Amino acid sequence: MEVIIIGAGSVGSSSAKELLSHHHNVTIIDLKPEAISRSGIQNAQWVIGDACELSVLRHAKPENADVVVAASGDDKTNLVVSLLCRSEFGVPRTVARVNNPKNEWLFDESWGIDVAVSTPRLMTALVEEAVEVGDVVRLLTLRSGNATLVEYTVPAEHPIIGYTISQVQWPYDTALTAIVRDGSPLAPSNDNVIDGGDELFFVTTPKGEDDLRALFS
């Protein structure tokens, strides 16, 4: 897979190293030449310059990219780069970092963004997911806010325990995508019996989240 990453800070560098370790081709765009030596990244292609400039973006050949990750520490940069990559180069998928949660509403399809990752919101969600049992926790927002990834940990002695997946009337536009049981992931099937402590992961809609809360309450 061809991936372009904007910004070689801690988020961008970590993402690049992880993708390279999975044998993807990575190009990094950063303003500062010293980012190359500072990052310690091996085997990535580098473009030095302002990614908001079309001439700089062209050097990275975004028309060949499968994904662009706008991971800079500046929300304006991430918005502009995402829009340019989608509108000017037809990049099929864009992922953008949200630095200020107050700007999260901007990061949608109108700016060419498929997935917005808010680090503060994600940290909050992970904390809640670790400690909240019996509540639906949003982990991620996908595709311009119309789809979300949520998690629910089944409390001990919950009435749903003992039911199979097929016996539960799940909300409309809601898909149970994974079950984590005793630390191991399971692919859900109709015959799976729900047990206490199961972590249920759903792809749903904002309305589906409310319907899930009503179902589990």
CSV table of C-alpha atoms in Angstrom, one decimal:
chain,number,residue,atom,x,y,z
A,1,MET,CA,0.0,0.0,0.0
A,2,GLU,CA,1.2,3.5,-0.8
A,3,VAL,CA,0.8,5.9,2.1
A,4,ILE,CA,1.7,9.6,2.4
A,5,ILE,CA,2.1,11.0,5.9
A,6,ILE,CA,2.0,14.7,6.6
A,7,GLY,CA,4.1,15.7,9.6
A,8,ALA,CA,7.0,13.9,11.1
A,9,GLY,CA,6.2,14.7,14.7
A,10,SER,CA,5.6,12.0,17.3
A,11,VAL,CA,2.3,10.9,15.8
A,12,GLY,CA,3.5,10.9,12.2
A,13,SER,CA,6.8,9.3,12.9
A,14,SER,CA,5.2,6.5,15.0
A,15,SER,CA,2.6,5.9,12.3
A,16,ALA,CA,5.3,5.7,9.6
A,17,LYS,CA,7.4,3.3,11.6
A,18,GLU,CA,4.4,1.0,12.2
A,19,LEU,CA,3.4,1.1,8.5
A,20,LEU,CA,6.9,0.4,7.3
A,21,SER,CA,7.2,-2.6,9.6
A,22,HIS,CA,4.1,-3.9,7.9
A,23,HIS,CA,5.9,-3.6,4.5
A,24,HIS,CA,3.9,-0.6,3.2
A,25,ASN,CA,5.6,2.1,1.1
A,26,VAL,CA,5.6,5.4,3.0
A,27,THR,CA,6.3,9.0,1.9
A,28,ILE,CA,6.6,11.7,4.6
A,29,ILE,CA,6.2,15.4,4.1
A,30,ASP,CA,7.6,17.8,6.7
A,31,LEU,CA,8.5,21.4,6.8
A,32,LYS,CA,11.9,20.9,8.5
A,33,PRO,CA,14.9,19.1,6.9
A,34,GLU,CA,16.1,18.1,10.4
A,35,ALA,CA,13.0,15.9,10.8
A,36,ILE,CA,14.8,13.3,8.7
A,37,SER,CA,17.6,12.7,11.2
A,38,ARG,CA,15.5,13.4,14.2
A,39,SER,CA,12.9,10.8,13.4
A,40,GLY,CA,15.3,7.9,12.9
A,41,ILE,CA,13.0,6.5,10.3
A,42,GLN,CA,14.5,4.0,7.8
A,43,ASN,CA,13.3,3.2,4.3
A,44,ALA,CA,10.8,6.1,3.9
A,45,GLN,CA,10.7,8.6,1.1
A,46,TRP,CA,10.9,12.2,2.2
A,47,VAL,CA,9.6,15.5,0.8
A,48,ILE,CA,10.7,18.7,2.6
A,49,GLY,CA,8.3,21.6,2.3
A,50,ASP,CA,4.8,23.0,3.1
A,51,ALA,CA,2.3,20.2,2.3
A,52,CYS,CA,-0.4,22.9,1.8
A,53,GLU,CA,1.5,24.0,-1.4
A,54,LEU,CA,0.4,22.1,-4.5
A,55,SER,CA,4.0,22.1,-5.8
A,56,VAL,CA,5.2,20.3,-2.7
A,57,LEU,CA,2.4,17.8,-2.7
A,58,ARG,CA,3.1,16.9,-6.3
A,59,HIS,CA,6.6,15.8,-5.4
A,60,ALA,CA,5.0,13.1,-3.1
A,61,LYS,CA,2.9,11.8,-6.1
A,62,PRO,CA,-0.5,11.7,-4.2
A,63,GLU,CA,-2.2,10.5,-7.4
A,64,ASN,CA,-0.5,7.1,-6.7
A,65,ALA,CA,-1.3,7.0,-3.0
A,66,ASP,CA,-3.9,4.7,-1.5
A,67,VAL,CA,-4.1,6.7,1.8
A,68,VAL,CA,-3.0,10.1,3.0
A,69,VAL,CA,-2.6,10.6,6.7
A,70,ALA,CA,-2.6,14.3,7.8
A,71,ALA,CA,-0.9,14.0,11.1
A,72,SER,CA,0.6,17.4,11.7
A,73,GLY,CA,0.1,19.3,14.9
A,74,ASP,CA,-1.8,22.0,13.1
A,75,ASP,CA,-5.5,21.5,12.4
A,76,LYS,CA,-5.6,24.0,9.5
A,77,THR,CA,-2.8,22.1,7.8
A,78,ASN,CA,-4.5,18.8,8.2
A,79,LEU,CA,-7.8,20.2,6.8
A,80,VAL,CA,-6.2,21.9,3.8
A,81,VAL,CA,-4.0,18.9,2.9
A,82,SER,CA,-6.9,16.5,3.1
A,83,LEU,CA,-9.1,18.7,0.9
A,84,LEU,CA,-6.3,19.1,-1.7
A,85,CYS,CA,-5.5,15.4,-1.8
A,86,ARG,CA,-9.1,14.5,-2.4
A,87,SER,CA,-10.1,17.3,-4.8
A,88,GLU,CA,-6.9,17.8,-6.8
A,89,PHE,CA,-5.4,14.3,-6.8
A,90,GLY,CA,-8.3,12.0,-6.2
A,91,VAL,CA,-6.8,10.2,-3.2
A,92,PRO,CA,-9.3,7.4,-2.3
A,93,ARG,CA,-8.9,7.6,1.5
A,94,THR,CA,-7.8,10.3,3.9
A,95,VAL,CA,-7.2,10.1,7.6
A,96,ALA,CA,-6.8,13.4,9.6
A,97,ARG,CA,-5.6,14.1,13.1
A,98,VAL,CA,-7.7,16.5,15.2
A,99,ASN,CA,-5.5,18.4,17.6
A,100,ASN,CA,-8.2,20.6,19.2
A,101,PRO,CA,-11.5,18.9,20.0
A,102,LYS,CA,-13.3,22.2,19.4
A,103,ASN,CA,-12.4,21.8,15.7
A,104,GLU,CA,-13.7,18.2,15.4
A,105,TRP,CA,-16.9,19.3,13.7
A,106,LEU,CA,-14.9,20.6,10.7
A,107,PHE,CA,-13.3,17.2,10.0
A,108,ASP,CA,-15.8,15.7,7.7
A,109,GLU,CA,-16.4,14.8,4.1
A,110,SER,CA,-16.8,18.4,3.0
A,111,TRP,CA,-13.1,18.8,3.7
A,112,GLY,CA,-12.3,15.5,2.0
A,113,ILE,CA,-11.8,13.6,5.2
A,114,ASP,CA,-12.9,9.9,5.6
A,115,VAL,CA,-11.7,9.3,9.2
A,116,ALA,CA,-11.0,11.9,11.8
A,117,VAL,CA,-8.8,10.9,14.8
A,118,SER,CA,-9.1,13.1,17.8
A,119,THR,CA,-6.2,12.2,20.1
A,120,PRO,CA,-7.9,13.8,23.2
A,121,ARG,CA,-11.2,12.2,22.5
A,122,LEU,CA,-9.6,8.8,21.7
A,123,MET,CA,-7.6,9.0,25.0
A,124,THR,CA,-10.9,9.7,26.9
A,125,ALA,CA,-12.7,6.9,25.1
A,126,LEU,CA,-9.9,4.4,25.9
A,127,VAL,CA,-10.0,5.4,29.6
A,128,GLU,CA,-13.8,5.1,29.7
A,129,GLU,CA,-13.6,1.7,27.8
A,130,ALA,CA,-11.1,0.5,30.4
A,131,VAL,CA,-13.2,1.4,33.4
A,132,GLU,CA,-16.8,1.7,32.3
A,133,VAL,CA,-18.7,-1.5,32.5
A,134,GLY,CA,-22.4,-1.4,31.4
A,135,ASP,CA,-22.1,1.7,29.2
A,136,VAL,CA,-21.8,2.2,25.5
A,137,VAL,CA,-18.5,4.0,24.8
A,138,ARG,CA,-17.7,5.6,21.4
A,139,LEU,CA,-14.2,4.8,20.3
A,140,LEU,CA,-14.0,6.3,16.8
A,141,THR,CA,-16.0,8.3,14.3
A,142,LEU,CA,-15.9,7.2,10.7
A,143,ARG,CA,-17.0,8.7,7.4
A,144,SER,CA,-18.1,12.3,8.1
A,145,GLY,CA,-19.8,11.4,11.4
A,146,ASN,CA,-22.4,9.0,9.9
A,147,ALA,CA,-20.7,5.9,11.3
A,148,THR,CA,-19.1,5.2,14.7
A,149,LEU,CA,-17.2,2.4,16.4
A,150,VAL,CA,-18.5,1.8,19.9
A,151,GLU,CA,-17.8,-0.7,22.6
A,152,TYR,CA,-20.0,-2.2,25.4
A,153,THR,CA,-18.7,-4.4,28.2
A,154,VAL,CA,-21.5,-6.8,29.4
A,155,PRO,CA,-21.8,-6.6,33.2
A,156,ALA,CA,-22.1,-9.7,35.3
A,157,GLU,CA,-25.7,-10.9,35.7
A,158,HIS,CA,-26.9,-8.7,32.9
A,159,PRO,CA,-30.2,-10.0,31.4
A,160,ILE,CA,-28.7,-10.4,28.0
A,161,ILE,CA,-26.3,-13.1,29.2
A,162,GLY,CA,-27.2,-16.5,27.8
A,163,TYR,CA,-28.8,-15.2,24.7
A,164,THR,CA,-27.3,-16.0,21.3
A,165,ILE,CA,-26.4,-13.3,18.8
A,166,SER,CA,-29.3,-14.2,16.6
A,167,GLN,CA,-31.8,-14.0,19.5
A,168,VAL,CA,-31.0,-10.3,20.2
A,169,GLN,CA,-32.9,-7.7,18.1
A,170,TRP,CA,-30.1,-5.3,17.4
A,171,PRO,CA,-30.9,-1.7,16.5
A,172,TYR,CA,-31.3,-0.8,12.8
A,173,ASP,CA,-28.0,0.1,11.0
A,174,THR,CA,-26.0,-1.6,13.7
A,175,ALA,CA,-23.5,-4.4,13.1
A,176,LEU,CA,-21.8,-6.4,15.8
A,177,THR,CA,-18.3,-6.7,14.4
A,178,ALA,CA,-16.2,-8.4,17.1
A,179,ILE,CA,-16.4,-9.9,20.6
A,180,VAL,CA,-13.4,-9.9,22.9
A,181,ARG,CA,-13.6,-12.6,25.5
A,182,ASP,CA,-10.9,-13.2,28.1
A,183,GLY,CA,-8.6,-11.0,26.0
A,184,SER,CA,-9.1,-13.0,22.8
A,185,PRO,CA,-11.1,-11.6,19.8
A,186,LEU,CA,-13.9,-13.7,18.3
A,187,ALA,CA,-15.7,-13.2,15.0
A,188,PRO,CA,-19.4,-13.1,15.9
A,189,SER,CA,-21.7,-15.8,14.6
A,190,ASN,CA,-25.4,-16.3,15.2
A,191,ASP,CA,-24.7,-19.2,17.6
A,192,ASN,CA,-22.3,-17.3,19.9
A,193,VAL,CA,-23.8,-17.1,23.4
A,194,ILE,CA,-23.2,-13.7,25.2
A,195,ASP,CA,-21.4,-14.0,28.5
A,196,GLY,CA,-20.6,-11.6,31.3
A,197,GLY,CA,-17.5,-9.7,30.8
A,198,ASP,CA,-17.7,-9.9,27.0
A,199,GLU,CA,-16.6,-6.8,25.2
A,200,LEU,CA,-18.9,-6.2,22.2
A,201,PHE,CA,-17.8,-3.9,19.4
A,202,PHE,CA,-20.3,-2.4,17.0
A,203,VAL,CA,-20.2,-0.2,13.9
A,204,THR,CA,-23.4,1.9,14.1
A,205,THR,CA,-24.8,5.4,13.7
A,206,PRO,CA,-25.2,8.2,16.3
A,207,LYS,CA,-28.9,7.2,16.6
A,208,GLY,CA,-27.8,3.5,16.8
A,209,GLU,CA,-25.6,4.4,19.8
A,210,ASP,CA,-28.7,5.7,21.7
A,211,ASP,CA,-30.7,2.6,20.6
A,212,LEU,CA,-27.9,0.4,22.0
A,213,ARG,CA,-27.9,2.2,25.3
A,214,ALA,CA,-31.7,1.7,25.5
A,215,LEU,CA,-31.3,-2.0,24.6
A,216,PHE,CA,-28.7,-2.6,27.3
A,217,SER,CA,-30.3,-0.4,30.0
